[in-house]
XYZ file of C-alpha atoms in Angstrom:
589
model
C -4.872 39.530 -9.843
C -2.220 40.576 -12.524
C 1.942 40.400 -12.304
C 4.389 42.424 -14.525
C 7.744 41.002 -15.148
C 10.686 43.164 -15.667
C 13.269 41.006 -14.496
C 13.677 37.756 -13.186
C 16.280 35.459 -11.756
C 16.618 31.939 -12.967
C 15.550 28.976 -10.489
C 15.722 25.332 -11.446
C 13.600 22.846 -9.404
C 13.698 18.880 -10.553
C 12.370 15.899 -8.828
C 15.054 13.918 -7.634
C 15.618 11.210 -5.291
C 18.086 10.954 -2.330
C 21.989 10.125 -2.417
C 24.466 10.832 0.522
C 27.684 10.619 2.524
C 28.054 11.266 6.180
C 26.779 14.061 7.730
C 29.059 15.453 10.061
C 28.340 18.352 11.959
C 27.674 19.435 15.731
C 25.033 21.885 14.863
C 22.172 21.940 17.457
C 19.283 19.924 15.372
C 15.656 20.739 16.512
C 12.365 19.386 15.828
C 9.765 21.972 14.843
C 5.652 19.737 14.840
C 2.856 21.181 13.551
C -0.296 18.357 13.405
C 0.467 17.409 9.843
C 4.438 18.295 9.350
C 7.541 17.560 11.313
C 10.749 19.776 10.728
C 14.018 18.006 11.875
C 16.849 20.943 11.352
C 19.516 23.079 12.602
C 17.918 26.217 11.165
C 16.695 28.499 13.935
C 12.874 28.439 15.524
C 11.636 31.196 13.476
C 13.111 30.209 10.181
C 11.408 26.751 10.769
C 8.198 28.311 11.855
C 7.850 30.433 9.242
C 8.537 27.541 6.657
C 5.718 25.411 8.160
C 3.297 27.342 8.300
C 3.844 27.807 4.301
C 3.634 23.920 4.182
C 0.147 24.297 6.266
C -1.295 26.568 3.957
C -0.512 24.178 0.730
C -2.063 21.411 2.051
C -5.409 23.001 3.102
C -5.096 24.349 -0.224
C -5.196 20.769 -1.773
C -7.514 19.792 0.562
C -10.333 22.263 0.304
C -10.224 21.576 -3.904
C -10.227 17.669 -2.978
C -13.711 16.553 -2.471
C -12.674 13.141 -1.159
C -10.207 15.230 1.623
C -7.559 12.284 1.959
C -4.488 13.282 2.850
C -1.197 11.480 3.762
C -1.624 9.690 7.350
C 0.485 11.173 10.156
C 3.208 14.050 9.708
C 5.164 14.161 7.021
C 9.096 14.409 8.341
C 10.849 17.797 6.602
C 14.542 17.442 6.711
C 16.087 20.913 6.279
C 19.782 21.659 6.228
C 21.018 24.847 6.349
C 23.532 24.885 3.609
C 24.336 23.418 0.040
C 27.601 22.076 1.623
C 25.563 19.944 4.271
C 22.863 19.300 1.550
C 25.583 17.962 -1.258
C 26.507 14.480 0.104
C 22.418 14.103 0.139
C 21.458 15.385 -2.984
C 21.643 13.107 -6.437
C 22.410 16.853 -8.797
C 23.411 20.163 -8.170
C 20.662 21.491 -9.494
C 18.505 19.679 -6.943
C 16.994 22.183 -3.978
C 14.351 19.798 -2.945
C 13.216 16.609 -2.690
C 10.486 14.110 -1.869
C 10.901 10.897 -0.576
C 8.396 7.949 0.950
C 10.234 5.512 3.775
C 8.626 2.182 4.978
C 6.643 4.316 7.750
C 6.535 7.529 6.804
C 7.021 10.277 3.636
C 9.879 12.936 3.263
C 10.829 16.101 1.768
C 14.066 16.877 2.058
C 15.642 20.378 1.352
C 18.934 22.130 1.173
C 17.707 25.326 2.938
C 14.352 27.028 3.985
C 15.428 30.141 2.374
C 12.641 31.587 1.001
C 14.544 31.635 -2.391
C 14.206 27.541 -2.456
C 10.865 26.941 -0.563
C 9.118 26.517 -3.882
C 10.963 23.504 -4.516
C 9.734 21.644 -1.667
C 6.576 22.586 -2.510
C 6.791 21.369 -5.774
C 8.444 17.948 -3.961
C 5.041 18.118 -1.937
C 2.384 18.680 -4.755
C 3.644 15.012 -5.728
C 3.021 13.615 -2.568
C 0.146 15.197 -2.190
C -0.876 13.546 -6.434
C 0.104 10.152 -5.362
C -2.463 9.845 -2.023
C -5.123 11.466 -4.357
C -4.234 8.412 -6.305
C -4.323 10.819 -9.418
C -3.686 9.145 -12.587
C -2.650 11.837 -14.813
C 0.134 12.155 -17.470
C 3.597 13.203 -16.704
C 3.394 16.579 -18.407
C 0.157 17.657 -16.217
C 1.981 16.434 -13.040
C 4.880 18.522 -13.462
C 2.809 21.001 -14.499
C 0.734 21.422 -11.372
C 3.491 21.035 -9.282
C 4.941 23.944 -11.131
C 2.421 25.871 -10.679
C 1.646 25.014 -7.133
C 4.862 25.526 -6.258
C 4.200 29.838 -6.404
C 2.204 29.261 -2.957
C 3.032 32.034 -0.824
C 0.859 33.324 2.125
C -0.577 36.753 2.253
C -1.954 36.912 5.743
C -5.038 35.441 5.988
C -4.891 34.372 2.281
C -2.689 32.406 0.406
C -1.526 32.926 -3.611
C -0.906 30.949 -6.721
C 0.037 31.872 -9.840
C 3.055 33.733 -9.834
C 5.605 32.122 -12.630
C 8.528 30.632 -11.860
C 11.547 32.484 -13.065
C 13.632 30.067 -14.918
C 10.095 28.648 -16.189
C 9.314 32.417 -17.725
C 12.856 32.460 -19.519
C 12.816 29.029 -20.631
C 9.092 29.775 -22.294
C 9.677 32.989 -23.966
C 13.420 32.321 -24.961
C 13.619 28.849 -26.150
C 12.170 26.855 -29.167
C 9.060 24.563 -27.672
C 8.814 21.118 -28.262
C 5.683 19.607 -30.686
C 2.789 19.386 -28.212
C 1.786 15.814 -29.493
C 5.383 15.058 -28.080
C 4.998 16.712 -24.455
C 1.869 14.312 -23.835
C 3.523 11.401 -24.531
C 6.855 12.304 -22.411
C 7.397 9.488 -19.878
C 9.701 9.376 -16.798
C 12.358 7.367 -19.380
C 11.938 10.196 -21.906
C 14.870 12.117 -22.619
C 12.722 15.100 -22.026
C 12.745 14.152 -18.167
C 16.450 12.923 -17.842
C 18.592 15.234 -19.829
C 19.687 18.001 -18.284
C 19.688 19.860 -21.699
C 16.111 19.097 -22.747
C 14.397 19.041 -19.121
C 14.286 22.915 -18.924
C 11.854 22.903 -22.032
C 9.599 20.453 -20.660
C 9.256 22.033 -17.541
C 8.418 25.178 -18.775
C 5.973 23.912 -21.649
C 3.993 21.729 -18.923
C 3.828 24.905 -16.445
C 2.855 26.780 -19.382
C -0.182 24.744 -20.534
C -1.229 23.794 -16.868
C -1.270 27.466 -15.935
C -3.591 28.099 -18.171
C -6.042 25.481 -17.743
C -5.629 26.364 -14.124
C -5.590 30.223 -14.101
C -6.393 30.992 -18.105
C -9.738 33.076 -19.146
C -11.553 30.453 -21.190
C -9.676 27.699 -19.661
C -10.136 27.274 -15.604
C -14.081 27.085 -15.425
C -13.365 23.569 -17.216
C -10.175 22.295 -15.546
C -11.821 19.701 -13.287
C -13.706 18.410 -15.955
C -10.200 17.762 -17.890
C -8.184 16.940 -15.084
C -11.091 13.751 -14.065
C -10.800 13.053 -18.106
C -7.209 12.417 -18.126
C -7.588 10.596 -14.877
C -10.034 8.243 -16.250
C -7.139 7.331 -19.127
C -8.422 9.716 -22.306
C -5.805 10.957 -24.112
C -4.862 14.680 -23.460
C -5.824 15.549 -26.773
C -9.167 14.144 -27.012
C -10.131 15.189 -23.364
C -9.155 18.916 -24.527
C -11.141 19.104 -27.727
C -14.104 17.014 -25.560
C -14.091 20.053 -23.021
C -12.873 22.523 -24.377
C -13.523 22.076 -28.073
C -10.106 22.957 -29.355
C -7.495 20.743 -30.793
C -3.611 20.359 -30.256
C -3.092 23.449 -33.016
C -5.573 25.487 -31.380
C -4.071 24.618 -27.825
C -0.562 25.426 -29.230
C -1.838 29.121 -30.401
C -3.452 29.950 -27.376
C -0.551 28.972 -24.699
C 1.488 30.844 -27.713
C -0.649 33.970 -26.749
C -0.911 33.490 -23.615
C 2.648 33.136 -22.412
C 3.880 36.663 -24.513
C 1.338 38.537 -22.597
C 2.752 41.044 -20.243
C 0.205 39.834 -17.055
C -0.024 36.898 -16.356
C -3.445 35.673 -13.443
C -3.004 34.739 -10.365
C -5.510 33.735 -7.868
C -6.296 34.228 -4.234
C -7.668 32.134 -1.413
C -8.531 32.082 2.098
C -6.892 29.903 4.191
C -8.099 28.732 7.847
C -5.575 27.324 9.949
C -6.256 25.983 13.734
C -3.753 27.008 16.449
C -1.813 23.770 16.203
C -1.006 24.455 12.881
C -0.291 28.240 13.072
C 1.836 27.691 16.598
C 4.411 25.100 16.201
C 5.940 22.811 18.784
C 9.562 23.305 19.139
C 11.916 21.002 20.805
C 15.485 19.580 20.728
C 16.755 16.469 18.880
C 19.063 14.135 20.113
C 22.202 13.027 17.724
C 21.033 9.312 17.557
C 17.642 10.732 16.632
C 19.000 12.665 14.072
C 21.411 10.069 12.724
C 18.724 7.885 12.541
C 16.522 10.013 10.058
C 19.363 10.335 7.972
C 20.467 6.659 7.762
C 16.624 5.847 7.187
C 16.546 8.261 4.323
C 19.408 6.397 2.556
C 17.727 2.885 3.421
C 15.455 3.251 0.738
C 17.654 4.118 -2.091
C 19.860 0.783 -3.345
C 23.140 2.403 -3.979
C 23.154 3.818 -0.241
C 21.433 0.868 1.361
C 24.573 -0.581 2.522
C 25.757 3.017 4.255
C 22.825 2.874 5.956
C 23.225 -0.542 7.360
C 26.316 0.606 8.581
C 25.531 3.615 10.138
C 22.376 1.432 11.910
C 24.451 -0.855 13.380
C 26.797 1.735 14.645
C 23.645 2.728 16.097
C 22.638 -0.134 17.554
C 25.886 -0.789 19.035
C 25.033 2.595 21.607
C 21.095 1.532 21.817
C 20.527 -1.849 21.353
C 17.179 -1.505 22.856
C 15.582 1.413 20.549
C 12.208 0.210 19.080
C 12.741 2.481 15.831
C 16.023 1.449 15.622
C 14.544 -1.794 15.611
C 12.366 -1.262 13.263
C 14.533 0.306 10.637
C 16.932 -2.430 10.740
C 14.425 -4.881 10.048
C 12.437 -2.817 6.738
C 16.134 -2.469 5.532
C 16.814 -6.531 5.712
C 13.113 -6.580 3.905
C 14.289 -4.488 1.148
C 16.851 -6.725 0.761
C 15.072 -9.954 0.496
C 17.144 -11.112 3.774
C 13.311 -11.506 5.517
C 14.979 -13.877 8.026
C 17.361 -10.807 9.942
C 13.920 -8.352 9.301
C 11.886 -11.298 11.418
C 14.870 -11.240 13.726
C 14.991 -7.136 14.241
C 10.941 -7.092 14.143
C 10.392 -9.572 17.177
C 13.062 -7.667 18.892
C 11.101 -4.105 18.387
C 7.940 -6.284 19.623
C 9.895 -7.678 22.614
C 11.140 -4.061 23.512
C 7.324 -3.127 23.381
C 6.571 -1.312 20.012
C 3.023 -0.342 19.142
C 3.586 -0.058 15.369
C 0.888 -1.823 14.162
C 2.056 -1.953 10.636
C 4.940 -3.488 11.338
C 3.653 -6.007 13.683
C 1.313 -7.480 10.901
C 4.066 -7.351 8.485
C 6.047 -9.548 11.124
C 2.783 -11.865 11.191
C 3.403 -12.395 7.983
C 6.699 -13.294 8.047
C 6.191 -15.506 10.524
C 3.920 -17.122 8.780
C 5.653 -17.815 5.862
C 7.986 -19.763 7.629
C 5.726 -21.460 8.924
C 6.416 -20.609 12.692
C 3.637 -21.726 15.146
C 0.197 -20.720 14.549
C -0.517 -19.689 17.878
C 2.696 -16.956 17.924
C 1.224 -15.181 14.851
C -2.637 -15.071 16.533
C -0.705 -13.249 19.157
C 0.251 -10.949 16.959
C -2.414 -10.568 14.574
C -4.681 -9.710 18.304
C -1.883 -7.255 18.965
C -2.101 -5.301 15.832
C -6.211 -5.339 15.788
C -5.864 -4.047 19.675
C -3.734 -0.970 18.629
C -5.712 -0.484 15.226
C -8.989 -2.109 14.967
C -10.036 -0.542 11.938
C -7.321 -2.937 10.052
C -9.161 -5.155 7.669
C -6.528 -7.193 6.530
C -5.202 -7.821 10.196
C -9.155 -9.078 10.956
C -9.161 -11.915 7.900
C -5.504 -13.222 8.268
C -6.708 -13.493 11.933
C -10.211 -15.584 10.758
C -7.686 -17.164 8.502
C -5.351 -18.305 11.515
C -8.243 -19.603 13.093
C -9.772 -21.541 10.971
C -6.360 -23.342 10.470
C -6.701 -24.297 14.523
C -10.150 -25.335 14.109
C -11.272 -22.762 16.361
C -14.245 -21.883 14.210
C -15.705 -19.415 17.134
C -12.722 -17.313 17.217
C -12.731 -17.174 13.914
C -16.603 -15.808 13.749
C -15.159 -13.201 16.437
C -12.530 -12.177 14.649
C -14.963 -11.568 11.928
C -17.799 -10.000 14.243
C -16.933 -6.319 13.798
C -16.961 -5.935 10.056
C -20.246 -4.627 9.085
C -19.610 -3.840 5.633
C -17.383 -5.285 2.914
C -15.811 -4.316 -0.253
C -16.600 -6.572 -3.166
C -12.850 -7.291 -3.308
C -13.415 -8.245 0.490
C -16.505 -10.166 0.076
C -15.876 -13.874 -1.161
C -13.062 -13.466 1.622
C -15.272 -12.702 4.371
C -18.338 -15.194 3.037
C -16.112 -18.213 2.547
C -14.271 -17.627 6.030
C -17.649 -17.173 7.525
C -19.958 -19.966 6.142
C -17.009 -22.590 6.970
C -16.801 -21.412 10.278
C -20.737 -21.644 10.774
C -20.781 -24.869 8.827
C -18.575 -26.573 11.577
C -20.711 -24.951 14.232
C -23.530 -26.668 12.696
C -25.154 -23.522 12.062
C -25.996 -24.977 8.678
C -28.681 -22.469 7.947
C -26.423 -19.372 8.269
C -23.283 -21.114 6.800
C -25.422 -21.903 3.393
C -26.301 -18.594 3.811
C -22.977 -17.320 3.658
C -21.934 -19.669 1.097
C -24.472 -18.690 -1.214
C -23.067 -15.066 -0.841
C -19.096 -16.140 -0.829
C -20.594 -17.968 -4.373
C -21.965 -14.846 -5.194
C -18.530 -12.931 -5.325
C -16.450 -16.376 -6.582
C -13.532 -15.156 -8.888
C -11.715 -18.640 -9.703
C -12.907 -22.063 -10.355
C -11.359 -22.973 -7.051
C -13.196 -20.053 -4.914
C -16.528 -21.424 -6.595
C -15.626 -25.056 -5.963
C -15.060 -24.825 -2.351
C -18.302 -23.165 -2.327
C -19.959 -25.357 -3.953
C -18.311 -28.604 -1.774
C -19.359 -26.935 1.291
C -22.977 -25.720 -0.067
C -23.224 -29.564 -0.571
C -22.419 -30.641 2.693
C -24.460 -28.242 4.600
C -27.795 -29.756 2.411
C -26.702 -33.562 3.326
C -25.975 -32.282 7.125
C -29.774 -30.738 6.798
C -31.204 -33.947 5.955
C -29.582 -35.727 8.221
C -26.760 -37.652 6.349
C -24.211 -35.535 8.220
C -23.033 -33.802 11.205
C -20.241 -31.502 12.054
C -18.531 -34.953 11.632
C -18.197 -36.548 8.553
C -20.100 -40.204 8.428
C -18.692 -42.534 5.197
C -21.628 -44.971 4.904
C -20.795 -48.768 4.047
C -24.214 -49.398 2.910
C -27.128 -48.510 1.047
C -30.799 -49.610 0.303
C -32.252 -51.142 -2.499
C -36.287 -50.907 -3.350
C -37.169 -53.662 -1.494
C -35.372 -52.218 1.699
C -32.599 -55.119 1.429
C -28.921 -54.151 1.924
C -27.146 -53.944 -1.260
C -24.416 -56.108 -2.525
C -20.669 -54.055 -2.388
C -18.343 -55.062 -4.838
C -14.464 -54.424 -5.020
C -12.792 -53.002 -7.866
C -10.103 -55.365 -8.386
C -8.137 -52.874 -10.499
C -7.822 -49.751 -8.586
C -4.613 -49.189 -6.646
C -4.426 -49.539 -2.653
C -1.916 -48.389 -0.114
C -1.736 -49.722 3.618
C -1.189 -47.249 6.433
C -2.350 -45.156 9.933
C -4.759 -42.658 9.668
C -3.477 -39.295 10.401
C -5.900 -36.509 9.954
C -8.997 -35.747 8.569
C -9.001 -32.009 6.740
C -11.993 -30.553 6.250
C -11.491 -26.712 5.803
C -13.089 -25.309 2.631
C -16.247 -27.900 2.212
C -13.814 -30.335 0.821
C -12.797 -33.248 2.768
C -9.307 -34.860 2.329
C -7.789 -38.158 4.402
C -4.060 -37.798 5.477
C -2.808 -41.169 5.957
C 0.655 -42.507 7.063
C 2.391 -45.188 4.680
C 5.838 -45.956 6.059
C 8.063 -42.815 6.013
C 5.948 -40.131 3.564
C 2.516 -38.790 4.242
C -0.060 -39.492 1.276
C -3.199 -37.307 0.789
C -6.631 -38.321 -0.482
C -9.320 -36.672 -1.827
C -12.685 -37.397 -0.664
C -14.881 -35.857 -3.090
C -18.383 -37.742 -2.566
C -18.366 -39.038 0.978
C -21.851 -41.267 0.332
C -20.448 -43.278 -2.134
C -17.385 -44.237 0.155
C -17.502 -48.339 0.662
C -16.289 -48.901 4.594
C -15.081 -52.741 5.506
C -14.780 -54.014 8.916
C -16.142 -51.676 11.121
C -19.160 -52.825 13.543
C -21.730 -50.036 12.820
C -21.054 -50.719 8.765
C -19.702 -46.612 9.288
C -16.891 -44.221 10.606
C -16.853 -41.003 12.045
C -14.485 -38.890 11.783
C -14.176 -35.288 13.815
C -11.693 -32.610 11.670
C -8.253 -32.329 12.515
C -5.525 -35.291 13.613
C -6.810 -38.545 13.900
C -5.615 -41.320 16.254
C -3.678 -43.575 13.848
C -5.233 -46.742 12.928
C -4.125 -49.700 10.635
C -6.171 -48.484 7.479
C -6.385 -49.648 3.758
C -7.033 -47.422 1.022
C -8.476 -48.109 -2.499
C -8.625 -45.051 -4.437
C -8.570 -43.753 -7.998
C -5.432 -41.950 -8.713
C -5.665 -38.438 -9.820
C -3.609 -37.364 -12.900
C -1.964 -34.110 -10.837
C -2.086 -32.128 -7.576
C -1.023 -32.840 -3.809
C -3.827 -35.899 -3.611
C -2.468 -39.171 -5.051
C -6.514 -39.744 -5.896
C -10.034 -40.180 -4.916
C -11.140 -42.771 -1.977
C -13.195 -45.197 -3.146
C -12.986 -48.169 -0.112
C -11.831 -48.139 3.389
C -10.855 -50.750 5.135
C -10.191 -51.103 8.887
């Protein structure tokens, strides 16, 4: 399919981010759902229709030339005003139309108007969204460029079109000097190219130019996924073009040359297959405090209008104290500012009022955690989060994590029990937590199992050492040395079967104390011991070689976890750095 351009009116779209004052206004605002959009406005039902369905279309566009279909989770929220004069204490330029924006739950495009004049600006907003879940890595130029050209989208029934050039794109190309190619590759989002109003127009057009016709170009778009995973593997542009396409930056610069002072320019067709959720919106009516409360959560995430948005969330909060969103906005907002002790305080209150955000309950676990709030509290949690999404990996190991902490080393396994398969990121994670857990079961056969694996996937010197400790103790439990207690031995044998003779080492350093706890997580074994007012921690590296004094049976036993204090002497070697003060090497009772 072929255009011819006779005239054309100018239209600027640029990527901008959000800025605002009030909105004041006693418009009705409705909400207009489709499964994958949201449209919060005070444009009329048909308008709003209309413009989502359009939005529909794009993103089975993108997802039917995806072979990996992702997609952003949940609807993306469309705020559309109806005017530039509501728009214009929102938007950071006039020459903005359209935005995109990602909150702490959800993503955004914002627009002045769904005139069909200014749709292709949110489009272009949503190609970038739509880049960033692909997790395309791809240079500046080609990003623009495709969301230039994807911005032309426009439905034709049953089919939807690409192709057609943007008008102020068209000018810009065939009236303006071009900037050296080598340049437009190397254009970065600090570029001047990208921030001055004066030079912007050139780069836009030059990167819709070029992308157009690897896109749409005879020649060119049998061999644009082939370039487009190039680039996205980190080759330069240049050297991915002449690798596909043979031709270098000279030979590139000739053909767009040709190929933009042609008088047709190609456009392509598709067909597009839309359920009846997406082609028959929901409409309903918004409250004011729902619609005040998109607005102040757009300007949350922007620092120069963070504190307006405070403001207008308290104001808020002063009407519905007990809103869980509310709630939850608040508390992201006192996140973003570092103040995580007021986001704890908002997120236990969106808990207490019953939310089901499961993201933001482990992100509260978390917090709670760090300071260092009861361990029991944040299991809660953690089982909360896994009951509403039990697909959530992370929420599964900082639960196994948790328990391990109490000792409660079946939990833990539990916790664990539904993973079947594990990243290799994942994998020393879920080894280690596993083969401790068994370990202290004494299911020493399947916890040397899993430490073997855990060793396997090791990254650091302490992963593999903790693997190693506990590998260690599993073989002395096997023969017998050990149980799921640790035994210190006083004594051991000489040829003829006689005890042997312990000596003390008169020069080693000893401390007098109560025993406190014995820590045993990891396969390494450390003795907490009391000595007057501070706590002093000892490593217990080789547990056979431990000399023991006083005790009846010549040994102690020690379970994991607090011990009942006891007058106890340590010798012990003193370590050069870290939280032990040294090595045991006596005991004495």
């Amino acid at each position: 399919m072929v255009f011819r351009y006779d005239s054309i009116l100018i239209r600027l779209a640029l990527l901008a981010a959000c800025a605002a004052e009030p909105l004041c206004c006693a418009e009705r605002w409705i909400s207009v759902s489709t499964s994958h959009f949201e449209m919060y406005t005070p444009n009329g039902e048909k308008q709003a229709e209309r413009s989502l369905r359009g939005f529909e279309q794009v993103r089975y566009f993108f997802l039917q030339n995806n072979k990996n279909k992702q997609a952003p989770e949940g609807r993306v929220r469309i705020i559309a005003f109806s005017s530039e004069k509501e728009f214009k204490s929102f938007r950071p330029n006039a020459g903005t139309f359209a935005y995109y924006q990602q909150s702490h739950e959800r993503d955004y495009i914002v627009m002045q108007d769904i005139n069909p004049e200014h749709h292709a600006a949110a489009v272009h907003e949503y190609t970038h969204l739509i880049i960033r879940y692909l997790k395309l890595n791809v240079p500046l130029w080609l990003e623009e460029g495709m969301a230039e050209v994807y911005s032309s989208l426009e439905p034709k029934g049953a089919q939807a079109m690409i192709g057609r050039p943007p008008p102020s794109d068209w000018i810009t190309i065939n009236n303006r000097p071009l900037m050296d190619w080598t340049l437009l590759f190397s254009v970065d989002r600090d570029s001047p190219y990208y921030n001055q109003p004066g030079k912007m127009p050139v780069f836009y057009a030059q990167s819709w130019a070029l992308t157009h016709m690897l896109l749409l170009g005879e020649g060119y778009r049998s061999g644009f996924q082939k370039f487009l995973t190039a680039v996205n593997t980190g080759m330069p542009a240049a050297t991915a073009l002449q690798n596909v396409y043979g031709k270098n930056v000279e030979d590139i610069r000739k053909d767009v040359e040709r190929y933009v002072h042609q008088t047709m320019v190609a456009a392509a067709l598709f067909d597009v297959e839309l359920s009846k959720s997406e082609l028959d919106p929901e409409v309903s009516e918004i409250s004011p405090f729902q619609k005040e409360l998109a607005l102040a959560d757009l300007l949350s995430n922007r620092p120069q209008t963070a504190p307006e948005a405070r403001q207008r969330m308290l104001a808020l909060e002063q009407q519905h104290p007990d809103n869980i969103e509310l709630q939850e906005s608040l508390g992201y907002l006192a996140w973003q500012q570092n103040n995580t002790q007021e986001a704890a305080k908002h997120f236990g209150l969106a808990v207490n009022h019953g939310s089901r955000n499961a993201n933001m309950i482990f992100q509260y676990a978390g917090l709670l955690q760090a300071s260092n709030a009861p361990s029991g509290d944040i299991v809660k949690l953690l089982q909360q989060v896994l009951a509403i999404r039990p697909e959530n990996m992370e929420a599964r190991f900082f639960l196994a994590d948790m328990e391990l902490r109490r000792q409660r080393f079946g939990d833990a396994l539990t916790a664990l029990s539904p993973i079947h398969t594990v990243n290799p990121d994942q994998a020393y994670r879920f080894f280690a937590i596993s083969a401790i857990a068994k370990a202290n079961l004494r299911d020493y056969h399947n916890g040397k199992e899993s430490a073997l694996k855990a060793l396997k996937y090791a990254e650091t010197p302490d992963q593999r050492l903790r693997m190693t400790n506990l590998l260690e103790f599993v073989d002395t439990a096997v023969k017998g040395n050990a149980t799921n207690t640790a035994v210190a031995k006083t004594t051991s044998s000489n040829s003829d079967g006689e005890r042997a003779t312990l000596r003390r080492r008169e020069d080693l350093p000893r401390v007098q104390g109560k025993t406190k706890a014995f820590e045993c997580l990891h396969g390494a074994y450390r003795l907490h011991v009391q000595v007057g007012n501070r706590e002093m921690i000892f490593a217990m590296p080789d547990l056979g070689d431990i000399v023991v004094r006083n005790t009846a049976s010549g040994t102690v036993d020690w379970s994991c976890g607090p011990l009942k204090p006891l007058e106890i002497t340590v010798v012990y070697k003193p370590a050069a750095s870290g939280t032990a003060a040294g090595s045991v090497s006596e005991l004495i009772f």
